[in-house]
Tab-separated table of C-alpha atoms in Angstrom:
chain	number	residue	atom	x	y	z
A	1	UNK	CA	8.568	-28.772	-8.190
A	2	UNK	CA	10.400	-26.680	-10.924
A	3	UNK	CA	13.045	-24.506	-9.743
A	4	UNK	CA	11.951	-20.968	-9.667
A	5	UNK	CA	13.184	-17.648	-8.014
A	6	UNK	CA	10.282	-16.492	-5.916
A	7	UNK	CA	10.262	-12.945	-4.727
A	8	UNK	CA	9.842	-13.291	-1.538
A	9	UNK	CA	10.938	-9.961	0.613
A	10	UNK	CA	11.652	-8.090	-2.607
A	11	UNK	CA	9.650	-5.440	-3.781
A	12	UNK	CA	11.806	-3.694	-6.535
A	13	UNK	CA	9.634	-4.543	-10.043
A	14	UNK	CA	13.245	-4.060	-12.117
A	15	UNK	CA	15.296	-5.994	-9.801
A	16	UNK	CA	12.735	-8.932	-10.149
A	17	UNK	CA	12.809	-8.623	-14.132
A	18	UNK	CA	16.490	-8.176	-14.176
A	19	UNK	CA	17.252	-11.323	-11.775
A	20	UNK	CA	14.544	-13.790	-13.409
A	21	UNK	CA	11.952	-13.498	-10.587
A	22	UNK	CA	8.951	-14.865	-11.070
A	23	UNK	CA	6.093	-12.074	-11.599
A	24	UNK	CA	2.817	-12.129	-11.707
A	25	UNK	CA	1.418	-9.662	-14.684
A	26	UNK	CA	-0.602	-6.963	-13.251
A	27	UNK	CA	0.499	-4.866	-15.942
A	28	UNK	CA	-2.911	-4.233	-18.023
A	29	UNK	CA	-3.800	-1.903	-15.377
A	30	UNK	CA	-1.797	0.904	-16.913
A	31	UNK	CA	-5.004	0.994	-19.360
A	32	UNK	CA	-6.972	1.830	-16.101
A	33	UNK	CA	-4.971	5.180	-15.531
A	34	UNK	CA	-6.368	8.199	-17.154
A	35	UNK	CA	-4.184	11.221	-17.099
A	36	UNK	CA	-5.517	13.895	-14.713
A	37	UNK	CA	-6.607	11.901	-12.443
A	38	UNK	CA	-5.675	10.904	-8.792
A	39	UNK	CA	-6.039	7.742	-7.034
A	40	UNK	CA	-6.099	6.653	-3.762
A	41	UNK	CA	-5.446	3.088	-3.554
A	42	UNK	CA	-5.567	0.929	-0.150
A	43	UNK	CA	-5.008	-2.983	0.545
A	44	UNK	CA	-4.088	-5.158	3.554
A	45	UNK	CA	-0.379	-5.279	4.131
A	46	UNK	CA	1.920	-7.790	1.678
A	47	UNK	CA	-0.943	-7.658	-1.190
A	48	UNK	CA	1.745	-6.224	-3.523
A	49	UNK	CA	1.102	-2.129	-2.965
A	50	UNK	CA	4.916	-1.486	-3.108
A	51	UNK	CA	5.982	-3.983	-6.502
A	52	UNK	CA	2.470	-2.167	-8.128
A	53	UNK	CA	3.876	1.546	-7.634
A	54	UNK	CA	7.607	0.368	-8.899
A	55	UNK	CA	6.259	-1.166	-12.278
A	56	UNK	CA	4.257	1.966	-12.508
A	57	UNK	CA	7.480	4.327	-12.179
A	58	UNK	CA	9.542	2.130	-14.353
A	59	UNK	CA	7.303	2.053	-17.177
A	60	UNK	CA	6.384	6.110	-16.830
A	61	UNK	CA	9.519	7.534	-15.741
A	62	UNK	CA	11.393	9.532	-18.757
A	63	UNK	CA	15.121	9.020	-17.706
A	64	UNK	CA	15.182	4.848	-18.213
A	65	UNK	CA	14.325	3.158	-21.224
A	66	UNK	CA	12.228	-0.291	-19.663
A	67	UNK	CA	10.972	-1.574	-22.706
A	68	UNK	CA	13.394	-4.953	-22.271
A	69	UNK	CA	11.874	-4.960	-18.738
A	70	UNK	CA	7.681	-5.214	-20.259
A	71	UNK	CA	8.752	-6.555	-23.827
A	72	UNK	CA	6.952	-10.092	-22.451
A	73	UNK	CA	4.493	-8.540	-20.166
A	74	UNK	CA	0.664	-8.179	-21.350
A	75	UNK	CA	0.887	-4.155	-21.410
A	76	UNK	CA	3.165	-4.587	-24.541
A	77	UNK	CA	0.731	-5.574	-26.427
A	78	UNK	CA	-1.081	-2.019	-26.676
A	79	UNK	CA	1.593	-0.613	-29.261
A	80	UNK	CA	-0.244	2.731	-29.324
A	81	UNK	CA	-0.353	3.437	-25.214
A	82	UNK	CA	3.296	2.566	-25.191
A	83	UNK	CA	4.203	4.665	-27.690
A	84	UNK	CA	2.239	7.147	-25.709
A	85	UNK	CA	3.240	7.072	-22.402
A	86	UNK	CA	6.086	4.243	-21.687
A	87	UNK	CA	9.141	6.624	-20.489
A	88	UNK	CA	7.595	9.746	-21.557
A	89	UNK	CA	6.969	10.848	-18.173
A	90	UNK	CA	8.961	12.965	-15.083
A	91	UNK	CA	7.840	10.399	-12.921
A	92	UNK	CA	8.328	10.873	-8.684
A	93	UNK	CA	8.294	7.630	-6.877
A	94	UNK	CA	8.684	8.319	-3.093
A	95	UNK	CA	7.535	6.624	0.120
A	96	UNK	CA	6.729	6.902	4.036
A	97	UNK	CA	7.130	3.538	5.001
A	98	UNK	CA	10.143	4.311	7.077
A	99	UNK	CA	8.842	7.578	8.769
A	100	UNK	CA	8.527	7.290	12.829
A	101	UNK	CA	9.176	9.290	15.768
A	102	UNK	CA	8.894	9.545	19.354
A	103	UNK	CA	7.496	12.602	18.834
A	104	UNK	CA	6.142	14.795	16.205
A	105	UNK	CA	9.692	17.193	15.498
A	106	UNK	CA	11.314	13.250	15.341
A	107	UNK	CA	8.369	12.040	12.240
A	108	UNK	CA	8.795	15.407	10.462
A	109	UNK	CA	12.834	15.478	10.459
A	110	UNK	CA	12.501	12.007	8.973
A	111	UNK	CA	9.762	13.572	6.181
A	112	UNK	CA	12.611	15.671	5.461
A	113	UNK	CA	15.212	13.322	5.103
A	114	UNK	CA	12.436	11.918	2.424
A	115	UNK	CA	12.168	14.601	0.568
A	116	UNK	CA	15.810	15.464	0.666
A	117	UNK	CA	16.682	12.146	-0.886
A	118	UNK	CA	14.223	12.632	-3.482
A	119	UNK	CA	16.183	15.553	-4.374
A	120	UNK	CA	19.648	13.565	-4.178
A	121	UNK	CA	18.018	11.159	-6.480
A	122	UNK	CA	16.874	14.231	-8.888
A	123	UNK	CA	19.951	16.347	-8.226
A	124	UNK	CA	19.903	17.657	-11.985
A	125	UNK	CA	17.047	19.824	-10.353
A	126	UNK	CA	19.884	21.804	-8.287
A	127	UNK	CA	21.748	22.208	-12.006
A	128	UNK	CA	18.887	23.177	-13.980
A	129	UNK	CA	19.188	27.517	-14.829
A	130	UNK	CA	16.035	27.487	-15.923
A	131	UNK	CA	14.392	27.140	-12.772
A	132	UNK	CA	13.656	30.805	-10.787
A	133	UNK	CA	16.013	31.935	-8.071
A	134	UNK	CA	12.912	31.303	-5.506
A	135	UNK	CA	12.817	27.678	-6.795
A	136	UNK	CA	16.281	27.115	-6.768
A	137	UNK	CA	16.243	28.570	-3.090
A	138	UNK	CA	13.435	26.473	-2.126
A	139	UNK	CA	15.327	23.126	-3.450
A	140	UNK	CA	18.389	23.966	-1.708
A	141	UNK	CA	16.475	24.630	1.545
A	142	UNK	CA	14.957	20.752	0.839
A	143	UNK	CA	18.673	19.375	-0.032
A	144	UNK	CA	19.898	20.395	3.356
A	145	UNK	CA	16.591	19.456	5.317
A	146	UNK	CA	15.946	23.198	6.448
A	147	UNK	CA	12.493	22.973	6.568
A	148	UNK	CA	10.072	23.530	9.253
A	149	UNK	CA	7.495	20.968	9.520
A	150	UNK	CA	4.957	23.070	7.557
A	151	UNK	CA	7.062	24.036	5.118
A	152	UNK	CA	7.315	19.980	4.573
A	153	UNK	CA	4.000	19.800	3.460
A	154	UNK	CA	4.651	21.701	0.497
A	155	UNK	CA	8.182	19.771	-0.353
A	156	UNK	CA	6.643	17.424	-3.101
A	157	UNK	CA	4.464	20.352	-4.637
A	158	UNK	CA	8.080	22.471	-4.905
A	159	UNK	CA	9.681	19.233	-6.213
A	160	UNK	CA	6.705	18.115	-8.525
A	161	UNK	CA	6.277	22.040	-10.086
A	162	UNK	CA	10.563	21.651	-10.611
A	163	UNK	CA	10.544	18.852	-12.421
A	164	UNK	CA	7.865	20.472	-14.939
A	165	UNK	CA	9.868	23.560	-15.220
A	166	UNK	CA	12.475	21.043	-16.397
A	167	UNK	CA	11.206	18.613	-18.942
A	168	UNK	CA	8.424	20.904	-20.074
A	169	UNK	CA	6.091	17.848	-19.213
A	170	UNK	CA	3.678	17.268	-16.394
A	171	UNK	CA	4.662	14.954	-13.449
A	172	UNK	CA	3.703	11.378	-12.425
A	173	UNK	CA	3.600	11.618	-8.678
A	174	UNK	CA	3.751	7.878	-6.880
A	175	UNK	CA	3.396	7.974	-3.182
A	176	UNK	CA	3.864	4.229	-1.026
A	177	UNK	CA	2.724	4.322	2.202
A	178	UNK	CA	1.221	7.562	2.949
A	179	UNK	CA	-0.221	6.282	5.969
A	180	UNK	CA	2.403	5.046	8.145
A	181	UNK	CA	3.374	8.533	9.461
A	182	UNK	CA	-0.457	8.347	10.656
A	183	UNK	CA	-0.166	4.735	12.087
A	184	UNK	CA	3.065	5.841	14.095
A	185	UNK	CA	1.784	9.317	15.343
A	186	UNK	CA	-0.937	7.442	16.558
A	187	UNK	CA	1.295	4.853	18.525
A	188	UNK	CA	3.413	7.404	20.000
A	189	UNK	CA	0.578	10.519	21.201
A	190	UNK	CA	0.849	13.069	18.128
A	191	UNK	CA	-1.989	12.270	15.559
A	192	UNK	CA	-4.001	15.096	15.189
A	193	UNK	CA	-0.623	17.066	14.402
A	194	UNK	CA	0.265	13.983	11.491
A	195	UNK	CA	-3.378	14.052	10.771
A	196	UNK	CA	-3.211	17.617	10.139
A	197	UNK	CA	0.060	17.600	7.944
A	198	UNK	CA	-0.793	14.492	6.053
A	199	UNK	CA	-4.275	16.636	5.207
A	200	UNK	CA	-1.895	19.421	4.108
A	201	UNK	CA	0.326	17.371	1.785
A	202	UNK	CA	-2.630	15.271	0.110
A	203	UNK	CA	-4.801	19.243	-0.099
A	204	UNK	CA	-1.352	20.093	-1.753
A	205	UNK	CA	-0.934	17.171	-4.231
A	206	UNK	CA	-5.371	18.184	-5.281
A	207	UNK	CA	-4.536	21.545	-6.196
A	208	UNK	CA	-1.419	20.816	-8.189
A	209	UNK	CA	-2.080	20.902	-12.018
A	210	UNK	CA	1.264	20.391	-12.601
A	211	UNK	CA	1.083	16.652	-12.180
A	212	UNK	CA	-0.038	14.214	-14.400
A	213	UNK	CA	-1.333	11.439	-12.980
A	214	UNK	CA	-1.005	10.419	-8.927
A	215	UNK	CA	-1.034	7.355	-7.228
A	216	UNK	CA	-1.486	7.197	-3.237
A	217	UNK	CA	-1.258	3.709	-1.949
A	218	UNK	CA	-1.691	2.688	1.786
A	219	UNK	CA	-3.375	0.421	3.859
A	220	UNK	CA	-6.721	1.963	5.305
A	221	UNK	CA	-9.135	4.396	3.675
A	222	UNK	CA	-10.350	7.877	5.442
A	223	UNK	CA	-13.497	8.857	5.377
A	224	UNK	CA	-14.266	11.413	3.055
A	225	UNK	CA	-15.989	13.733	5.702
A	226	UNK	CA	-13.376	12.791	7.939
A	227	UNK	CA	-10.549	14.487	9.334
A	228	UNK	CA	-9.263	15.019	5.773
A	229	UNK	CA	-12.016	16.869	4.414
A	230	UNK	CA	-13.362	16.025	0.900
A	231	UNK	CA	-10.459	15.702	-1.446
A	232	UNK	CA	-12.893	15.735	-4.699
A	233	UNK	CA	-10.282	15.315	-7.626
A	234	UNK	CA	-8.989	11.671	-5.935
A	235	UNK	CA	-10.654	8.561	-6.848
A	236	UNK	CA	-11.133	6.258	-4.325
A	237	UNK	CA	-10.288	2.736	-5.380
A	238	UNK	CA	-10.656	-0.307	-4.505
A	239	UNK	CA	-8.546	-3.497	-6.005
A	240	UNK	CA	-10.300	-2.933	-9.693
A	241	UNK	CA	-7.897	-0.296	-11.030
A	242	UNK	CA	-5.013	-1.004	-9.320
A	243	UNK	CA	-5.709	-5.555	-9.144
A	244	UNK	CA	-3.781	-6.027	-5.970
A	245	UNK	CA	-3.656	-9.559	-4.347
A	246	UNK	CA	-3.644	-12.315	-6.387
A	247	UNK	CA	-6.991	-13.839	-7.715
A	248	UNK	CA	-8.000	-17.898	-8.176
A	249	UNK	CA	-6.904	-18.217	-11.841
A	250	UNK	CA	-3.130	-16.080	-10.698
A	251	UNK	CA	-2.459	-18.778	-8.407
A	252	UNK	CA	-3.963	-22.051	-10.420
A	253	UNK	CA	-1.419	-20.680	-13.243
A	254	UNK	CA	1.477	-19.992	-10.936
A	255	UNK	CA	0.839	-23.513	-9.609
A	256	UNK	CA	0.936	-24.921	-12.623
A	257	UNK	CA	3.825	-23.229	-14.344
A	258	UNK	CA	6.030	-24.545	-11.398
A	259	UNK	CA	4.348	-28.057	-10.614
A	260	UNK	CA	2.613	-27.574	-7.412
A	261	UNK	CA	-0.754	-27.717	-8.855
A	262	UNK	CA	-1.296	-30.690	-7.027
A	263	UNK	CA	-0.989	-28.623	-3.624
A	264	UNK	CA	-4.323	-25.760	-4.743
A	265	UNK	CA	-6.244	-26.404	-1.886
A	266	UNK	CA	-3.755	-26.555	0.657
A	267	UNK	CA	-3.198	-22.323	-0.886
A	268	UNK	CA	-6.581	-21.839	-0.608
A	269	UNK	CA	-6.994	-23.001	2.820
A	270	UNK	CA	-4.165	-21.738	4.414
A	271	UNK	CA	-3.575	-18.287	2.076
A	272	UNK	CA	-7.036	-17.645	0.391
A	273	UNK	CA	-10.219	-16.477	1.336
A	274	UNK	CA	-9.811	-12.663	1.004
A	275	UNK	CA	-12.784	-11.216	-0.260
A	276	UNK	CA	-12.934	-7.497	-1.277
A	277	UNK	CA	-15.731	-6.654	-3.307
A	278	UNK	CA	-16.728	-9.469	-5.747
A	279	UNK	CA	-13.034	-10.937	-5.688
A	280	UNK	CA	-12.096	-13.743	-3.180
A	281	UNK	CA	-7.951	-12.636	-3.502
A	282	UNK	CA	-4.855	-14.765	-1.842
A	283	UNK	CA	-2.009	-12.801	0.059
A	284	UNK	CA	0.671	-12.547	-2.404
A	285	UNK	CA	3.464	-12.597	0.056
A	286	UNK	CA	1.736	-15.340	1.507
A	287	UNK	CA	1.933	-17.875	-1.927
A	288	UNK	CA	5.499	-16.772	-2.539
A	289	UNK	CA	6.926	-17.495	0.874
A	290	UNK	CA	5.335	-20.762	0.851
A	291	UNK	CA	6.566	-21.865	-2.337
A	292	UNK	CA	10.003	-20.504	-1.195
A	293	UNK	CA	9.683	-22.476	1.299
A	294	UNK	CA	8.551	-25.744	-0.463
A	295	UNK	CA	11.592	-25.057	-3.264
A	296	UNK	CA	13.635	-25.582	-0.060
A	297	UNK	CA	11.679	-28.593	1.438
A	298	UNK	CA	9.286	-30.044	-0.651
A	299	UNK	CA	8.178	-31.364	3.062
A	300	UNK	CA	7.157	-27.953	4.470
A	301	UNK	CA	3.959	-27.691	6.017
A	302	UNK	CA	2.168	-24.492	5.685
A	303	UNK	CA	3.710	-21.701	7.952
A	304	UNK	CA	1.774	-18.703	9.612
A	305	UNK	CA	3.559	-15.587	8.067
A	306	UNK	CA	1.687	-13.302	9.660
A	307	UNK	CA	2.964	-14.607	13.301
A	308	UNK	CA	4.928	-12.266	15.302
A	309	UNK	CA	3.811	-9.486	12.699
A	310	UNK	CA	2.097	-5.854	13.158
A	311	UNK	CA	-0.972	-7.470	12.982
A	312	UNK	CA	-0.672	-9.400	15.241
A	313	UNK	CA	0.376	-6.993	17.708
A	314	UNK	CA	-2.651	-4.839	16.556
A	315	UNK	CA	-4.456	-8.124	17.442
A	316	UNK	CA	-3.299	-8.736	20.963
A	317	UNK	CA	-3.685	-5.140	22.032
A	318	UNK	CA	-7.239	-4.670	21.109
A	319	UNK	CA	-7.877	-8.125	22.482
A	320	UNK	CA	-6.213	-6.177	25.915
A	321	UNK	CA	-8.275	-3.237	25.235
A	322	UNK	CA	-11.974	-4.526	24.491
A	323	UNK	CA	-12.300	-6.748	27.205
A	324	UNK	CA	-14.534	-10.248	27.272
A	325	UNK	CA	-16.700	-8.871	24.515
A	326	UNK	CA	-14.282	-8.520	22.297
A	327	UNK	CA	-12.224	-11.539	22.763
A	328	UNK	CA	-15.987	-13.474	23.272
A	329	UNK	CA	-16.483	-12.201	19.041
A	330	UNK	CA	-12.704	-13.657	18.901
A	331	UNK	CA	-13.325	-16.826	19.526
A	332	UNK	CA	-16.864	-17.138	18.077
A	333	UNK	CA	-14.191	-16.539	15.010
A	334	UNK	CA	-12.278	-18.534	15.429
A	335	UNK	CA	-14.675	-21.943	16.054
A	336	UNK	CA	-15.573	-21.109	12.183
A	337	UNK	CA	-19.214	-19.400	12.796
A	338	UNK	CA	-19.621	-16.007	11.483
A	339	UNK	CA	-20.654	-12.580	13.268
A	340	UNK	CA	-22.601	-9.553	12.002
A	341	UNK	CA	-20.495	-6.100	12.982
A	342	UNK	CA	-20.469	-2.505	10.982
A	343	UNK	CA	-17.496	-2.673	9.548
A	344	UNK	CA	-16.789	0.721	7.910
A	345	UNK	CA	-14.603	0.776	4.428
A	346	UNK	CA	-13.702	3.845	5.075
A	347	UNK	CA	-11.654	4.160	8.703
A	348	UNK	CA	-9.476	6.784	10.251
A	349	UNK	CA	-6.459	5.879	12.964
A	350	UNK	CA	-8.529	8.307	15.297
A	351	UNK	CA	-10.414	4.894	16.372
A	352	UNK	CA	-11.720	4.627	19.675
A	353	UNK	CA	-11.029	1.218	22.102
A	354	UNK	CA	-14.695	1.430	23.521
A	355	UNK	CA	-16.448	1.431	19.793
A	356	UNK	CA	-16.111	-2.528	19.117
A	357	UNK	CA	-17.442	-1.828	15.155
A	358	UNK	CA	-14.130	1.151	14.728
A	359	UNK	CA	-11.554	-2.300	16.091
A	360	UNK	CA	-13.488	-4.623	13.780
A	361	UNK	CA	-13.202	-2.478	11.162
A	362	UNK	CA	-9.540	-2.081	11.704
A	363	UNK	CA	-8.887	-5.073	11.626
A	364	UNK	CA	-10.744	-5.930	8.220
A	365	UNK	CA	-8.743	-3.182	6.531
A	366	UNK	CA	-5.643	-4.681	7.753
A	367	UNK	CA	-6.513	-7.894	6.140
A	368	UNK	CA	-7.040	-10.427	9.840
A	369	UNK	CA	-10.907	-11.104	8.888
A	370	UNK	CA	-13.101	-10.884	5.644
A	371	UNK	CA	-16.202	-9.461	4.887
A	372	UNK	CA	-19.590	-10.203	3.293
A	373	UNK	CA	-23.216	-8.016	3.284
A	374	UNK	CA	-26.514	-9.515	4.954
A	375	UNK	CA	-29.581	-7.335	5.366
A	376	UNK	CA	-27.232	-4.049	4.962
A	377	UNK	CA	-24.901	-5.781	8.198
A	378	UNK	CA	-21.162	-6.739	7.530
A	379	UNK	CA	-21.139	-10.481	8.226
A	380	UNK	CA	-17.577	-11.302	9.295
A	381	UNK	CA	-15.628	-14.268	9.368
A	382	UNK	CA	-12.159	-15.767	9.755
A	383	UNK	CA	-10.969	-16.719	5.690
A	384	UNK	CA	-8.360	-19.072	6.334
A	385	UNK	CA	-6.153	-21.228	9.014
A	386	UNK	CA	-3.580	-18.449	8.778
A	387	UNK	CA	-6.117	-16.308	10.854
A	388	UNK	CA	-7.087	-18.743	12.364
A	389	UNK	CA	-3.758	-19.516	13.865
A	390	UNK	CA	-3.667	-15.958	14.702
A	391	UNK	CA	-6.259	-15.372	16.527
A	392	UNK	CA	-5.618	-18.808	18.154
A	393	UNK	CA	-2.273	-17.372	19.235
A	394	UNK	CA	-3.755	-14.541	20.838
A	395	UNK	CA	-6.424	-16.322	23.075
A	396	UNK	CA	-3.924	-18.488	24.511
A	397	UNK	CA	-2.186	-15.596	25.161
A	398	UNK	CA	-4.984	-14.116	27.302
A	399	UNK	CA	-6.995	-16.933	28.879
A	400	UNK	CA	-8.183	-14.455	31.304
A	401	UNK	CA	-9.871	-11.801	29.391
């Protein structure tokens, strides 16, 4: 095998490009986003959310220049929409993926600190005369994280219409993660308050004409007549504007360009198999880890990543919580035969333990099982020994059930 730096555990698109990492070219999809528009963008975890929404901000945002950084990538290749729109942009990169609490005061303290080191990072804002004494009032209230938690909600709006009063330019707004605050409130007793802040800052983000373009990424999908209400300007995607994971011919080329090809189907076995749509995807994370690992020990067997993992404590505790009918579908699973649930694409963390379909469905959004349609029914099925592994881990662990 041909020595290669693999990403693995990085997510920082320039530090890749700056340190030689090797980098699969999603970059075409910049054609994909119109300005105006908003998108709403969700995969499983470790399908490459976080590396998409730093290439986006490095290539948009106004202060760099990150034309070394594309100047082999496929995007460069449409001289006219770089000329257009490569570093021509305020751009706002910011994410919840650290946001918890015990409580809700404890989650909305750490939004602040968010928003307040969005500020640090844009701290030319706090310079700028041109901004109005209210706006200049407002930032300094977000600099020194005196904000109630409803006056949160309206941080990135205050921040976004500052940073047009600035450059005379509207704002790309990039938002990682917007769902964890919702996956933790959940964990610790306070969702409907998240629920109803979260609905608050994405209402916000709708109304405000002073952005751009803005891209949400997270992991699950609400539905539109949920909790949220219908949030008409965002588009909800799937992978097809924003090609997260990587597809068959990604991984046969990456293969190839490091001389593992002779190892495909042991990747497709062990890291393959998610389908979304019409696309069967692999788990980037997945492919890079092994090959880090192989680099290391060309020996390796394939290794079970998502062991010891979220997941799998998401796993184990509805396992605990739906009784011998669930774990009864769990091993059906897991002896390779498939089982018809409705599995909704669109699923809010106010699931219920007694509905079996709202667990299943879960589940599928967090990437454990995959998916196809059969008389209008979701057919699911365990895509690979990873899951298999998985859910083998967790009927050991309750024999009983």
């Amino acid at each position: 095998m041909r020595p290669c730096l693999f990403p693995v555990g990085e997510s920082d698109f320039v530090q890749m490009r700056q340190n030689g990492a090797y980098y699969v070219d999603k970059t075409l999809c910049l054609q994909n986003l119109n300005g105006g528009a908003s998108f709403l963008v969700t995969a499983p975890p470790h399908f490459g959310k976080t590396v998409m929404m730093r290439m986006l901000e490095s290539f948009f945002d106004i202060r760099t220049d990150s034309r070394a950084l594309f100047a082999d990538l496929a995007i460069a290749q449409d001289a006219e929409l770089c000329r257009r729109k490569q570093n021509q942009y305020p751009t706002l990169f910011l994410s919840f993926a650290s946001v918890d609490g015990q409580n809700f005061e404890d989650a909305c303290s750490a939004l602040a600190s968010v928003f307040s080191a969005l500020l640090q990072e844009h701290g030319y804002l706090l310079e700028n005369d041109q901004l109005s004494e209210m706006q200049q009032k407002e930032l300094r209230h977000i600099a020194e994280r005196d904000i109630s938690w409803h006056y949160a909600s309206q941080s990135l709006a205050i921040l976004i219409d500052a940073m047009q009063t600035h450059y005379g330019k509207h704002v790309v707004v990039l938002l990682d993660a917007y769902d964890t605050p919702l996956e933790k409130a959940r964990e610790h007793g306070y969702l409907p308050q998240m629920t109803d802040w979260v609905r608050g800052l994405l209402h916000t983000l709708e109304e405000n004409w002073s952005a751009e373009l803005v891209v949400i990424a997270g992991r699950m999908r609400y539905p539109q007549e949920g909790p949220f209400g219908r949030l008409d300007r965002f588009l909800f995607e799937t992978m097809a504007t924003l090609p997260l994971g990587f597809t068959q011919a990604e991984v046969d080329q990456l293969l190839a360009n490091v001389g593992a090809a002779s190892c495909a189907e042991t990747w497709k076995d062990w890291y393959g198999g998610y389908s979304f749509g019409r696309k069967e995807l692999f788990c980037p994370r997945d492919v890079m880890a092994y090959l880090h690992a192989l680099q290391a020990d060309p020996n390796a067997t394939p290794v079970n990543f998502w062991e010891n993992s979220r997941e799998h404590a998401l796993l184990r505790t509805f396992a605990q919580a739906g009784g011998s009918n669930f774990t009864g579908t769990m091993e059906h699973l897991n002896s390779g035969h498939a089982c018809l649930q409705s599995i909704q694409e669109r699923q809010s963390y106010d699931y219920q333990f007694s509905n079996e379909s709202e667990l299943w469905s879960v589940l599928y959004l967090n990437g454990c099982l995959t998916k196809s349609v059969v008389w209008g029914m979701s057919e699911i099925r365990l895509h690979n020994e990873q899951m298999r592994a998985l859910f083998r881990a967790v009927l050991e662990e309750f024999p009983d059930l």
